Short mmCIF file of C-alpha atoms (C1' of nucleotides) in Angstrom, two decimals:
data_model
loop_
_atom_site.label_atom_id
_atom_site.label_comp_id
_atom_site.label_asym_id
_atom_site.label_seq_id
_atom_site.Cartn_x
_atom_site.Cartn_y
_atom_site.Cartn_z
CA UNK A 1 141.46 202.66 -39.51
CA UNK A 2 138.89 203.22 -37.10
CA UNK A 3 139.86 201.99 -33.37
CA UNK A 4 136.25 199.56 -33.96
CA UNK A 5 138.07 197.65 -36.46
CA UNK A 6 141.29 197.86 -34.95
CA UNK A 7 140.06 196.30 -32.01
CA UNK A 8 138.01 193.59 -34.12
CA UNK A 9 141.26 192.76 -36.39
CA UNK A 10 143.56 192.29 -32.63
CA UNK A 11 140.94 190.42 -30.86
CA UNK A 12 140.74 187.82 -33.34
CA UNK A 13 144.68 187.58 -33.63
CA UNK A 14 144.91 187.12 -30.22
CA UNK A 15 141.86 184.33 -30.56
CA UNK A 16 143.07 183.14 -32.98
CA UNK A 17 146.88 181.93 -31.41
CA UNK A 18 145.78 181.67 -27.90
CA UNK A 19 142.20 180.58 -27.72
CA UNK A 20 139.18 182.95 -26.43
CA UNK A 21 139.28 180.94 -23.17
CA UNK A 22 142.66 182.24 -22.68
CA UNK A 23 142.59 185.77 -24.37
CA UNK A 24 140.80 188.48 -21.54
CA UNK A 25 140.23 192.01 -22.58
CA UNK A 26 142.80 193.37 -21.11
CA UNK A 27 145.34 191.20 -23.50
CA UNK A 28 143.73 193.10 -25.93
CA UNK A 29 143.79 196.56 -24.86
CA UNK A 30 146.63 196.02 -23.81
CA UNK A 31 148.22 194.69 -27.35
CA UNK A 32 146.85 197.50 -28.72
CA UNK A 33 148.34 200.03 -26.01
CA UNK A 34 144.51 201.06 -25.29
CA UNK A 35 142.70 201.43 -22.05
CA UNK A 36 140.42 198.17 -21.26
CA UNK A 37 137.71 201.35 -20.18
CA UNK A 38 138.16 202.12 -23.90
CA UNK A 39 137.85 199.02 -25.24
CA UNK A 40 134.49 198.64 -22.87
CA UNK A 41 133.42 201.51 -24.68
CA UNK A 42 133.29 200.03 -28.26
CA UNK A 43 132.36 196.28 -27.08
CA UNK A 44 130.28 196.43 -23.66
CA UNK A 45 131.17 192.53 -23.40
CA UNK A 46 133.18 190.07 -24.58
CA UNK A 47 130.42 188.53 -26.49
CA UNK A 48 129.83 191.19 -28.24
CA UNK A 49 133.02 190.87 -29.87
CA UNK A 50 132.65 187.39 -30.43
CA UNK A 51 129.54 188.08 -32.56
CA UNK A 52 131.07 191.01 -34.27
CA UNK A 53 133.78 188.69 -35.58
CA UNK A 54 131.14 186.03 -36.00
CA UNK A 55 129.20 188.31 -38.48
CA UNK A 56 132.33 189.19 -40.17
CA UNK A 57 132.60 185.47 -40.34
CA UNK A 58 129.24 184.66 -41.83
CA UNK A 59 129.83 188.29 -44.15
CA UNK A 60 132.63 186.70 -45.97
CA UNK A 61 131.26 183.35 -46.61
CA UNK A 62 127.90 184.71 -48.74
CA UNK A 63 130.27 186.80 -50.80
CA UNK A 64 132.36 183.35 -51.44
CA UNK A 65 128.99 181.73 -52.29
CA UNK A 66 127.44 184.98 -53.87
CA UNK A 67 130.32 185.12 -56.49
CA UNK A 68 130.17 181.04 -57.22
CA UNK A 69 126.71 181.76 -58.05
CA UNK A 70 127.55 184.83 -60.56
CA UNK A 71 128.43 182.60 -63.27
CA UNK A 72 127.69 179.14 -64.77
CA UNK A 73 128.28 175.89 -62.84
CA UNK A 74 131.88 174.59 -63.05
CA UNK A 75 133.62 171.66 -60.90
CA UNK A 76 136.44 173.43 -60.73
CA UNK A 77 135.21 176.59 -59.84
CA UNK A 78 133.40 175.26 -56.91
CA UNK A 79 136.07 173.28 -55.68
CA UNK A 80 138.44 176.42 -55.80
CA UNK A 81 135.29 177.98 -54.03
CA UNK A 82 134.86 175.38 -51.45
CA UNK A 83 139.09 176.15 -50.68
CA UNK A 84 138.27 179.95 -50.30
CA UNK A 85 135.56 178.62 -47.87
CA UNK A 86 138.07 176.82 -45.90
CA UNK A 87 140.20 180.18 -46.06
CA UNK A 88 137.61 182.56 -44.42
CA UNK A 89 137.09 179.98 -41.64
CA UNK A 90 140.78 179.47 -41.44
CA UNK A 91 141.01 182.92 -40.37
CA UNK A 92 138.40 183.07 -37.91
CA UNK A 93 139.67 180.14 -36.30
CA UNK A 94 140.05 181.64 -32.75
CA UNK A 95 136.21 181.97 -32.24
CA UNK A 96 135.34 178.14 -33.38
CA UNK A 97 136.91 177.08 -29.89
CA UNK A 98 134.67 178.37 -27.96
CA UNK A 99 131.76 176.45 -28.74
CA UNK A 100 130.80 176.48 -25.17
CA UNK A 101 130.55 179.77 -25.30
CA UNK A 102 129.52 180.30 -28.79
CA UNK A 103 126.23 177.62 -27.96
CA UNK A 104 125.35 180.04 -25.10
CA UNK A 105 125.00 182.69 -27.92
CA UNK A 106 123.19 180.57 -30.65
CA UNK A 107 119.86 181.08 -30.95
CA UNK A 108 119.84 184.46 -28.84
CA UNK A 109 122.08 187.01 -30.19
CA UNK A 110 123.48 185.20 -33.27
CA UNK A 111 121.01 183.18 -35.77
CA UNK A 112 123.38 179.92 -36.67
CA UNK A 113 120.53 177.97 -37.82
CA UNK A 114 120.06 180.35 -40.67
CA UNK A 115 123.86 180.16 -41.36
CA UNK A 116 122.97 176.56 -41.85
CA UNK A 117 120.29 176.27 -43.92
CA UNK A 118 121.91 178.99 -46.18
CA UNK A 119 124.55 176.61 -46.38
CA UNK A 120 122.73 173.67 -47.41
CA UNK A 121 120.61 175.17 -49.74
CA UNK A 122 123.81 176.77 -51.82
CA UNK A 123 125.21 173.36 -51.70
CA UNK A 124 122.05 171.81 -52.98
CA UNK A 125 121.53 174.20 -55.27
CA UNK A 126 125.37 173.59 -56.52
CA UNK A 127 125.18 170.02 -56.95
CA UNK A 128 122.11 170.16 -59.01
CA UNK A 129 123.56 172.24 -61.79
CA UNK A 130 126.87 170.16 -61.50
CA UNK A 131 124.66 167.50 -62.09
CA UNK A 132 123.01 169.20 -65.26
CA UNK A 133 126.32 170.36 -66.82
CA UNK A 134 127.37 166.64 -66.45
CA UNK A 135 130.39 167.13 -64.21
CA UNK A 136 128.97 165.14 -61.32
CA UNK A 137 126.34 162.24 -61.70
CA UNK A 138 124.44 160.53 -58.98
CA UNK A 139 121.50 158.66 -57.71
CA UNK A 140 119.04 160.42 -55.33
CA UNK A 141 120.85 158.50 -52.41
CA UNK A 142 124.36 159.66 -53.25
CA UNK A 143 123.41 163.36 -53.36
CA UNK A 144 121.61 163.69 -50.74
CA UNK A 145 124.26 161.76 -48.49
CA UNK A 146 127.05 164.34 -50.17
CA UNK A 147 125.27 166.98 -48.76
CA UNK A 148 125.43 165.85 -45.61
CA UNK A 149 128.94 164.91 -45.86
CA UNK A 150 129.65 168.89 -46.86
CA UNK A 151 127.23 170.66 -44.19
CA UNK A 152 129.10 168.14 -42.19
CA UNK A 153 132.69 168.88 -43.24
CA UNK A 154 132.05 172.41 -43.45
CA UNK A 155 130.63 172.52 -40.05
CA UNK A 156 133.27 170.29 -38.46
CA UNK A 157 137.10 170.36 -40.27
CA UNK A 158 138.68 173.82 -38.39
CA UNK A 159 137.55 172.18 -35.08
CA UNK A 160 139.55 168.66 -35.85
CA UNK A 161 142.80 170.85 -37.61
CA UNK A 162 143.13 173.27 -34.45
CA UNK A 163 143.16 170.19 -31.81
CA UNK A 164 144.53 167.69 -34.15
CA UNK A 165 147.12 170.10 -36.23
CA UNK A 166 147.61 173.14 -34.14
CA UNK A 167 151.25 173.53 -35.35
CA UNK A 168 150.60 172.85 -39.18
CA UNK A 169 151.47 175.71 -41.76
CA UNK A 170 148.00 177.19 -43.05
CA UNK A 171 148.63 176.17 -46.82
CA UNK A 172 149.58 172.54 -45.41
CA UNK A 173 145.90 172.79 -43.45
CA UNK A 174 144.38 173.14 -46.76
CA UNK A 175 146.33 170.46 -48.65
CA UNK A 176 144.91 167.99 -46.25
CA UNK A 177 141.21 169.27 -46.16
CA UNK A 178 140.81 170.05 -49.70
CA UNK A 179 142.11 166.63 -50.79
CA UNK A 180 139.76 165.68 -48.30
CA UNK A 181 136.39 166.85 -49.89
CA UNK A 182 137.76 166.02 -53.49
CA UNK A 183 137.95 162.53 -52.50
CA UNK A 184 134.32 162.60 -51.80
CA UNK A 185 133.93 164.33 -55.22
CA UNK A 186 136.02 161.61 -56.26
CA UNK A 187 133.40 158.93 -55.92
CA UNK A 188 130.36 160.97 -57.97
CA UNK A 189 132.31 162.77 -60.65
CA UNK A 190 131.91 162.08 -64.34
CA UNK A 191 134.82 161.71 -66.89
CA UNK A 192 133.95 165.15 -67.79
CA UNK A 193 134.23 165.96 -63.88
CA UNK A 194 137.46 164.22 -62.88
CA UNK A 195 139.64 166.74 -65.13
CA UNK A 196 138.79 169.40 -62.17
CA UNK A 197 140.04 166.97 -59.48
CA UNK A 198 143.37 166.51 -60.91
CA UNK A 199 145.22 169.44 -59.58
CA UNK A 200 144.03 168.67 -55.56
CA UNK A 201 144.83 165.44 -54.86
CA UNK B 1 129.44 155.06 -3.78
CA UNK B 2 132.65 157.14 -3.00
CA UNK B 3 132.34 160.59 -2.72
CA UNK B 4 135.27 160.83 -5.30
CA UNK B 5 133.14 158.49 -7.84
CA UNK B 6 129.96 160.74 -6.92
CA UNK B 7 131.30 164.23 -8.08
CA UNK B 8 132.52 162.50 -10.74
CA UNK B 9 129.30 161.28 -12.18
CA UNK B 10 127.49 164.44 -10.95
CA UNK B 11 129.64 166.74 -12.63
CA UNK B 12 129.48 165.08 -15.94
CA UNK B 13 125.71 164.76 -15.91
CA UNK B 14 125.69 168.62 -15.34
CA UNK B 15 128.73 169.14 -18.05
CA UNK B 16 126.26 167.36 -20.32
CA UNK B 17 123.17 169.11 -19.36
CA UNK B 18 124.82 172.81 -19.58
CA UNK B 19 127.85 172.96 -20.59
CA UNK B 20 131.13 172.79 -18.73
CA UNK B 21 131.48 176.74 -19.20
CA UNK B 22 128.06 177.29 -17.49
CA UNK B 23 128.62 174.66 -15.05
CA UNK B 24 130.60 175.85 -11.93
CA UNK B 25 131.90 174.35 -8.93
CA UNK B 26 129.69 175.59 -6.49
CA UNK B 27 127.02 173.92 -8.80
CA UNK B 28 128.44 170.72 -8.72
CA UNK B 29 128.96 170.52 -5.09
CA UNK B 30 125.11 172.37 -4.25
CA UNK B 31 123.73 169.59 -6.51
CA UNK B 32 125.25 166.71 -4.34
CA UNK B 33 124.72 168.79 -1.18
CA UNK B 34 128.65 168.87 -0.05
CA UNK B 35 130.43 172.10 0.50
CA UNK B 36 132.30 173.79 -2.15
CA UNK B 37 135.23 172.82 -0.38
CA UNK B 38 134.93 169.01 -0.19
CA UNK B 39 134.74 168.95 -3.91
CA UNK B 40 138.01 170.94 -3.84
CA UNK B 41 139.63 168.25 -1.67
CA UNK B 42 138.68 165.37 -4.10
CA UNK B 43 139.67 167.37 -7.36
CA UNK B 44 141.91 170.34 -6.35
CA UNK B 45 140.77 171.88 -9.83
CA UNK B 46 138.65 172.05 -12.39
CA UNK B 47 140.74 171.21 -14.75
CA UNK B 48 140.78 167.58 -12.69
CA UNK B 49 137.54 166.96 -13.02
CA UNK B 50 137.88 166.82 -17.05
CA UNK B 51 140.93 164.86 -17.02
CA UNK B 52 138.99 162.29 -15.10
CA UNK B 53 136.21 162.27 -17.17
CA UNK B 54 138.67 161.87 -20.10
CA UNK B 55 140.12 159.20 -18.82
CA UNK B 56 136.84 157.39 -17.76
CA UNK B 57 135.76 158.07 -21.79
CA UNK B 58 139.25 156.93 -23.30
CA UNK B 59 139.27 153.58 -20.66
CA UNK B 60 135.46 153.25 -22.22
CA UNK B 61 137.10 153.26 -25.74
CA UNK B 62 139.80 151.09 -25.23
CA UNK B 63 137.41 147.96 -23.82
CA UNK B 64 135.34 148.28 -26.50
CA UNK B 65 138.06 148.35 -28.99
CA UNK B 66 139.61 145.44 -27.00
CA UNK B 67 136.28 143.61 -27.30
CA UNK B 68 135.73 143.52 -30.89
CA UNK B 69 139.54 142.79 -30.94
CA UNK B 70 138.74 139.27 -29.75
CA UNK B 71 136.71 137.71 -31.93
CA UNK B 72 136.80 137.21 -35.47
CA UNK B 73 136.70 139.64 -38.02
CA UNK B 74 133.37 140.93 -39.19
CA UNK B 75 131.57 143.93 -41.13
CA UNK B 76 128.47 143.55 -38.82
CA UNK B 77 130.15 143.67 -35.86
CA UNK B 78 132.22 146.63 -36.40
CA UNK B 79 129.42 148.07 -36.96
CA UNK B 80 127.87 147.56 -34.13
CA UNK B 81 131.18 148.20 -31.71
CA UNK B 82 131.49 152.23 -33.95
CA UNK B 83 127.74 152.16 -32.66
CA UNK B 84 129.05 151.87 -29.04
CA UNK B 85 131.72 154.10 -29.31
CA UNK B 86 129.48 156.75 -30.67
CA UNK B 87 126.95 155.99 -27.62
CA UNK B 88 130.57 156.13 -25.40
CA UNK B 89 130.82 159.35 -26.57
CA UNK B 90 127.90 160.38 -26.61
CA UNK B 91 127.62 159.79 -22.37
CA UNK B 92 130.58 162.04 -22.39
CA UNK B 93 129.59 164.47 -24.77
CA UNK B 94 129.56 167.43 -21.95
CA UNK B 95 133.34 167.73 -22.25
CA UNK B 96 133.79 167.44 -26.14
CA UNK B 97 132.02 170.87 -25.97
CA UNK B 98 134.82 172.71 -23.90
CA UNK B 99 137.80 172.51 -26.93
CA UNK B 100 139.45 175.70 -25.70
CA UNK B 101 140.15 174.40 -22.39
CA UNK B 102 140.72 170.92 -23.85
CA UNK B 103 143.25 171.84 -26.07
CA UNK B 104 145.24 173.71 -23.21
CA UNK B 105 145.71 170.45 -21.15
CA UNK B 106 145.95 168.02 -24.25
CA UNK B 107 149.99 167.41 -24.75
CA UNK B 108 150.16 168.42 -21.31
CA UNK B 109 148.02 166.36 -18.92
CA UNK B 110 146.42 164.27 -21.41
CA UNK B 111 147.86 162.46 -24.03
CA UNK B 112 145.45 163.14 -27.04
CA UNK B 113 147.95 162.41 -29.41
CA UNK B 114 148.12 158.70 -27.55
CA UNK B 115 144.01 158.35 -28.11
CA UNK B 116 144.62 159.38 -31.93
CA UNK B 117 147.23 157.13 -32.67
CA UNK B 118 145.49 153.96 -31.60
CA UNK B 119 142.06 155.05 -32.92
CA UNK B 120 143.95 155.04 -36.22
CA UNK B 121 146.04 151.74 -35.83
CA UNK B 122 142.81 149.84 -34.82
CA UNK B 123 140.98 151.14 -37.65
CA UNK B 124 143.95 150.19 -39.86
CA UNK B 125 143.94 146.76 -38.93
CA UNK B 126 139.95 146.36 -38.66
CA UNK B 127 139.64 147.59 -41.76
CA UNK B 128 142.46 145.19 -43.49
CA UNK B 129 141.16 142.09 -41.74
CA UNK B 130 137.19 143.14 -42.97
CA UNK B 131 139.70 143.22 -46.68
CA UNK B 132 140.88 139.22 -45.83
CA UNK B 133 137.71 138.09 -44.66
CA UNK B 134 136.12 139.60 -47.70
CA UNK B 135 133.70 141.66 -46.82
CA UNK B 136 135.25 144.66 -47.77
CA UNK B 137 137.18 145.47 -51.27
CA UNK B 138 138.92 148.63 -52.06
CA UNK B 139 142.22 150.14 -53.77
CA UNK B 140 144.96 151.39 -51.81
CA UNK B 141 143.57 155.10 -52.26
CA UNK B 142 140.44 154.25 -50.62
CA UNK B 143 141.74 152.27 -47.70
CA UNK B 144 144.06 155.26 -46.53
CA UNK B 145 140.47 157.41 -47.47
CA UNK B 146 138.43 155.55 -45.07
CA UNK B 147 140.97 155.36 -41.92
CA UNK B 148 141.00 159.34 -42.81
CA UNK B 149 137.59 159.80 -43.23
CA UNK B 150 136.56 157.05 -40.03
CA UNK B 151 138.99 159.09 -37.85
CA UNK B 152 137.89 162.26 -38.59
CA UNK B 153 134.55 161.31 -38.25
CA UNK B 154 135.09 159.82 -34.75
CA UNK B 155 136.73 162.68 -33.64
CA UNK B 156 134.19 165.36 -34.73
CA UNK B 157 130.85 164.13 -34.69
CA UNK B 158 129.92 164.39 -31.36
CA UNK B 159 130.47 168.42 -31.74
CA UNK B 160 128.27 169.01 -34.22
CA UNK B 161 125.64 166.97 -32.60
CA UNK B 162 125.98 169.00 -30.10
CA UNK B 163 126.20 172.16 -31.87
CA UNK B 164 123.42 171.27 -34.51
CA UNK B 165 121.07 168.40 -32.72
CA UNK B 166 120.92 169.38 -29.34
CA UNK B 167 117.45 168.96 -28.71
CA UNK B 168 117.66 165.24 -30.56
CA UNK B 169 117.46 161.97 -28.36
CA UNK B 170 119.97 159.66 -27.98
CA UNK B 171 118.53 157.54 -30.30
CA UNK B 172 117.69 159.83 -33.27
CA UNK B 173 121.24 161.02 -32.88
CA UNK B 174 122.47 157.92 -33.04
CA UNK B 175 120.39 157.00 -36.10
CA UNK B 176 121.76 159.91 -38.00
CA UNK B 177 125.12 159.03 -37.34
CA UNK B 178 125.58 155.43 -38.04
CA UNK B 179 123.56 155.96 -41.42
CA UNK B 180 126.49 158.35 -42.20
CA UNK B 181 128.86 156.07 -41.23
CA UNK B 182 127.31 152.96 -43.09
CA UNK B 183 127.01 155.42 -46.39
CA UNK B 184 131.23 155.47 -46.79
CA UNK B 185 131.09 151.76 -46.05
CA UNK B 186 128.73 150.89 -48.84
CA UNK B 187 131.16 152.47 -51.10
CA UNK B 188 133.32 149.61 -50.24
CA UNK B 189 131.24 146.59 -49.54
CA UNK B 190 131.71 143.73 -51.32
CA UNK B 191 128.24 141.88 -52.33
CA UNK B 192 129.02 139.86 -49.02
CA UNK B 193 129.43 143.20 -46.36
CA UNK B 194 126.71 144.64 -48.06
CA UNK B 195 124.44 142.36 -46.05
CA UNK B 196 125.83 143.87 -42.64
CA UNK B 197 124.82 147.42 -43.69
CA UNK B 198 121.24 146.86 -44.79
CA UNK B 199 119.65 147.40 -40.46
CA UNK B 200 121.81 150.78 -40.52
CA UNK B 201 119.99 152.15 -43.61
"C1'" DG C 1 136.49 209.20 -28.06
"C1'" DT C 2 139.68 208.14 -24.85
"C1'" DC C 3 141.60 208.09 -20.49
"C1'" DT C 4 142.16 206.73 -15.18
"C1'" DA C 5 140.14 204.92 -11.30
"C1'" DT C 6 137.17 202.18 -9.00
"C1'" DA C 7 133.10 199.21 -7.89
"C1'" DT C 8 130.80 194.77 -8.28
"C1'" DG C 9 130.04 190.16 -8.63
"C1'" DG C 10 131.29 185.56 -9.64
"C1'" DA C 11 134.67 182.20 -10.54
"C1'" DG C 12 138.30 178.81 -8.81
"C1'" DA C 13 141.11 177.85 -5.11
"C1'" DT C 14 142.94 177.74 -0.05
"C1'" DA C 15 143.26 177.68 5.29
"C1'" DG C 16 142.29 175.90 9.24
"C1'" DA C 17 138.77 174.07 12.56
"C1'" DC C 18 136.28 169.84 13.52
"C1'" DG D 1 136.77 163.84 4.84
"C1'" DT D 2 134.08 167.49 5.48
"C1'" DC D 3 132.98 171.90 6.88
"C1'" DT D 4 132.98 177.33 6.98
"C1'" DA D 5 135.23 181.33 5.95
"C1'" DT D 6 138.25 183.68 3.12
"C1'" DC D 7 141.53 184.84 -0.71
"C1'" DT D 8 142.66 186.07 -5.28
"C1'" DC D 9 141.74 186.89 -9.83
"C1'" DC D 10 139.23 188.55 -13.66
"C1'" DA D 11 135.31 190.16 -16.63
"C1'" DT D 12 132.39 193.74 -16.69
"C1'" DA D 13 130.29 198.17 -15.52
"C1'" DT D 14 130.42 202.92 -14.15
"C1'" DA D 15 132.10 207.73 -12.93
"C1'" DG D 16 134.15 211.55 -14.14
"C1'" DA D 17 138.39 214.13 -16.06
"C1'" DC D 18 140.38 215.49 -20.51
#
DNA sequence: GTCTATATGGAGATAGAC
DNA sequence: GTCTATCTCCATATAGAC
């Protein structure tokens, strides 16, 4: 494994169960029994690991949406996508905590705004076809307001669990959010549709 | 005006403006034209200054909980009492932004869990006196739904405002926010509380 | 690529005079 | 209470040996 990667993998550990605020490059060269001069030399600042893990981040997430998209539209397969979702951010954690930080780099050196629209067009995208197989039904209110709800939830859940549930298991973390979004799902889902909710709630 | 009460206000008008990262203490105290180390006699750290300001926001909270508390039960003006404690947190928003400190002083200096547990014991009994009075109907299932969903909602809106909006006025932001609200409370509006949603919509 | 050593600048915090 | 001057710490940057 290159010492790049290395160094991208321990940074976000350390992120991850002490915060960024807390975690200075020299924790991290020094976890990985490297010189902080070395470390310098891979990631000239701090931020620049930050958007490193960021891109890794956003990386992960198309695949998850890329392979949802592969085949035909399934409840179930989106909610089990939406819960692999929750996953990636799950293990990125660390760098959501910084938002002070992370606002300084939006817009510069790391184009959120695109991770959001992305987002919302997959999701409306998704919903449509759910519609059409006849899993979820809806007037033009209710989908447009679940939308929201998920660029909301998507956007917002790993801040609330890491201030609200810093101590809770990871599989207990997804318990709670995933039942969650499914009782949103709850509330537009067809007869057809509710089969899929069965095994989350 | 103490001086006490005027780095107070100062420093949240400039944790709002920029960030509590970006905002220093040298920049506090050159903006109200006292020396560096004044400011350090009021609030011997930083970390002061956001307690304080959390306090000042949870004291906000808790009168206009206390408020509503007093009069008789009603959809309309619960409504209008969420409104002000999104507009309470919206004055305060400059703090909301800095989790990774937040989270090392909550349990320790400030008792988040203590904010949590009343938000969700209010809401509990708002939301079963709006049931009595009948303006509200739902199952068991959808009552602990709502308290999860009103909670969560309360506790992370304010970052993605921040994080997605942060060019929006008060106002707009404000708009957005109670319409999201009011959506999850038509789901459970009887033909009576549907009346107190329609000037949200 | 990786190391040691060191410089720089900016942050929060402190000491002591007034 | 308020000031000026100073301290310490840390992120980052750079130099130069291996």
């Amino acid at each position: 494994m290159t010492t790049r990667s290395r160094i991208l993998q321990t940074a976000l550990t350390l992120f991850n169960e002490h915060g960024m605020y807390q975690t200075g490059v020299r924790d991290i060269a020094r976890a990985l029994d490297i010189s902080p001069g070395n470390l310098s030399y891979h990631f000239a600042r701090k931020e620049d690991l930050l958007i490193a893990i960021l891109d890794q981040y956003k990386h992960g997430n198309d695949e998850i949406y890329q392979e949802y998209m592969h085949f035909e539209p399934d409840l179930e397969r989106y909610l089990q996508t939406i819960s692999r979702l929750l996953k990636n951010a799950f293990a990125h954690r660390g760098v959501f905590l910084g938002l002070d930080e992370l606002r300084a780099i939006f817009g510069k050196e790391y184009d959120y705004a695109d991770v959001e629209r992305k987002r919302r067009a997959f999701i409306d995208t998704i919903l449509s076809d759910l519609e059409k197989s006849g899993d979820l039904e809806f007037s033009t209110l209710d989908k447009s307001f679940l939308i929201d709800f998920l660029a909301f939830f998507q956007r917002c859940w790993i801040m609330e669990a890491m201030i609200s549930y810093p101590h809770l298991e990871e599989h207990q973390i997804m318990t709670r959010y995933m039942r969650f979004v499914v009782m949103q799902f709850a509330q537009v889902a067809t007869l057809k549709g509710q089969g899929a909710l069965g095994r989350w709630l």
